[in-house]
């Protein structure tokens, strides 16, 4: 097999370089996987390197498997002995061989995150803390964070201005480490940190591993953290060749430990290091690359490059500015349907809608369910299935139905009200004895075997429910304000604060605010509907199964899209405060802005054929302001979108006067969405006379709008099911 076939000059240079230390800056879509795999095949076939003298690090087991399969093809044999793995897999292999020097057996067990949390909780309870209390949660987070940095429990120094309860955390951590060792167990962090400990402290073992490998190759080098980099260096001797591939412009994981300085300072760490830049893109059109290049050029901390392509110029990047979230979503939907009708061999799986955060999926989920368009959320949870949304909906259902034991059971101890297993059992016994629901039992039965503290908290919950019910009867009060006050009174916002991951905490609160805004929008759109109608629709949304396979549109965050590509990319929610994210800008300043810009660059460069950028001027509860176009639009050379006159307070374009508001009937979502058809959007109807450019004249006998196909009986008597596109049919008669 010709290894060099279809390689451009820069790729060939990267594959065949003789440099000992090589940094390949591989722009998006520049064929880095091909280069990395071909480099390994070159070392084996042309240089004569024994396969087991080569080790390659990837960031996922899946990608390691894909590279192995490519190598089998390149080397034209099934048995490939090059070691390709993740850092953690490599660490496990090293420890299986040499961990005995640390007093462990080589048959150790690896604990996953759930096992780790369970052990820490057990220790915390033994030390007098609540199993799921705040201190225990803090201890789990603290231990995870310090171990990811490679710190040691028995040498850790308590900081004078460290975490609250840090001294207790360290004591729990020490006992956790003792029990791990006594059980001959390791957690995930240990796989790298203990490998480093052995290589640092045992010279003979270090030299053994160093002399096993002549070539070390690392993929996605921009995402490497400090511990991983330290492990790489410990595996090297003076003659080891280090070959790294990455793109500083795609460093988007610093929030989870990636250190962008590692790839940027590679030429300082290794004297005489060679840098090869791959700039030719094989994925996107010229219009898409032009926007991406202009955008990322605003970053200062980068290796300068300018992506180009030999592909056609393509379609201009489309920027769409709308007055509301619903119009933004509907515009995207219309573009997708237009593509399906007019593009040959189009599939919904060719489309991805990217957004900055998961809470932005709701308008799309609602609209696509209503239109019966198949979709899935990649790597995420559907909006109505998210924990905080199910919690708040349970609180809302209690307002309209005191007999809803499922909803009451879900929220009675969220936040904590002292309703543990024993208390709940007593409550259920009292409810059964008196033939009441659980909530009614709290309201009407005096002696239900609860502590006075629990009874007081349940009384406060009951009062909040009663007060909110009264307010809901008052048409003069703003519904969203009433609901927000209710969620505040029952203590749910305080409960969110117990989530120690601040990013998760912000997402949960944003999701609740989006739900409240959605209720308000629903009641405005369908004034004849009731609050209970909304809850019914929400329940039916939740009943829909996730689309696992087939022809579906993909919704995902930009972080999840890294490494993926689609023909048609829609980047939605491009407004200041959302993308770029306010918190990223406040927490990290210029560095935060640059990472947000890199994230947007990654979004742009996922597109093969067309790129659409959308935004809405509607008031956004998550950022507490109206939508202003993201700075990234103008930075990409796309110019500011045309915007109508703004509402002075909310930033929403003013509606034109004199327009009569037509009342709309609320959509009724059903478990079987085959009952709903979006025929109103469809260009053909039954009994239409049509003329196909190949099969001639005929009559439409059936339409299938959800598949954008029609059944036609032609004059020849032949019946065919065909794509309903003007590309294949002449204008309707």
XYZ file of C-alpha atoms in Angstrom, residues 318 320 327-343 346 348 351 553 568 570 610 612 614:
28
model
C -26.133 32.938 7.039
C -30.396 35.307 11.292
C -39.090 32.512 16.005
C -35.427 31.596 16.117
C -36.309 27.926 16.505
C -38.997 28.080 13.821
C -36.599 29.729 11.388
C -34.080 26.929 11.950
C -36.844 24.359 11.484
C -37.880 25.976 8.175
C -34.290 25.907 6.909
C -34.003 22.211 7.748
C -37.293 21.374 6.009
C -36.173 23.383 2.984
C -32.946 21.373 2.878
C -34.908 18.132 3.102
C -37.132 19.144 0.196
C -34.419 20.501 -2.060
C -31.172 18.629 -1.382
C -30.517 14.796 2.478
C -31.768 14.695 9.256
C -27.774 18.374 10.733
C -31.381 15.921 14.054
C -25.157 21.533 8.112
C -26.684 25.741 13.159
C -23.291 25.260 5.294
C -26.033 29.143 10.030
C -28.838 32.537 14.887
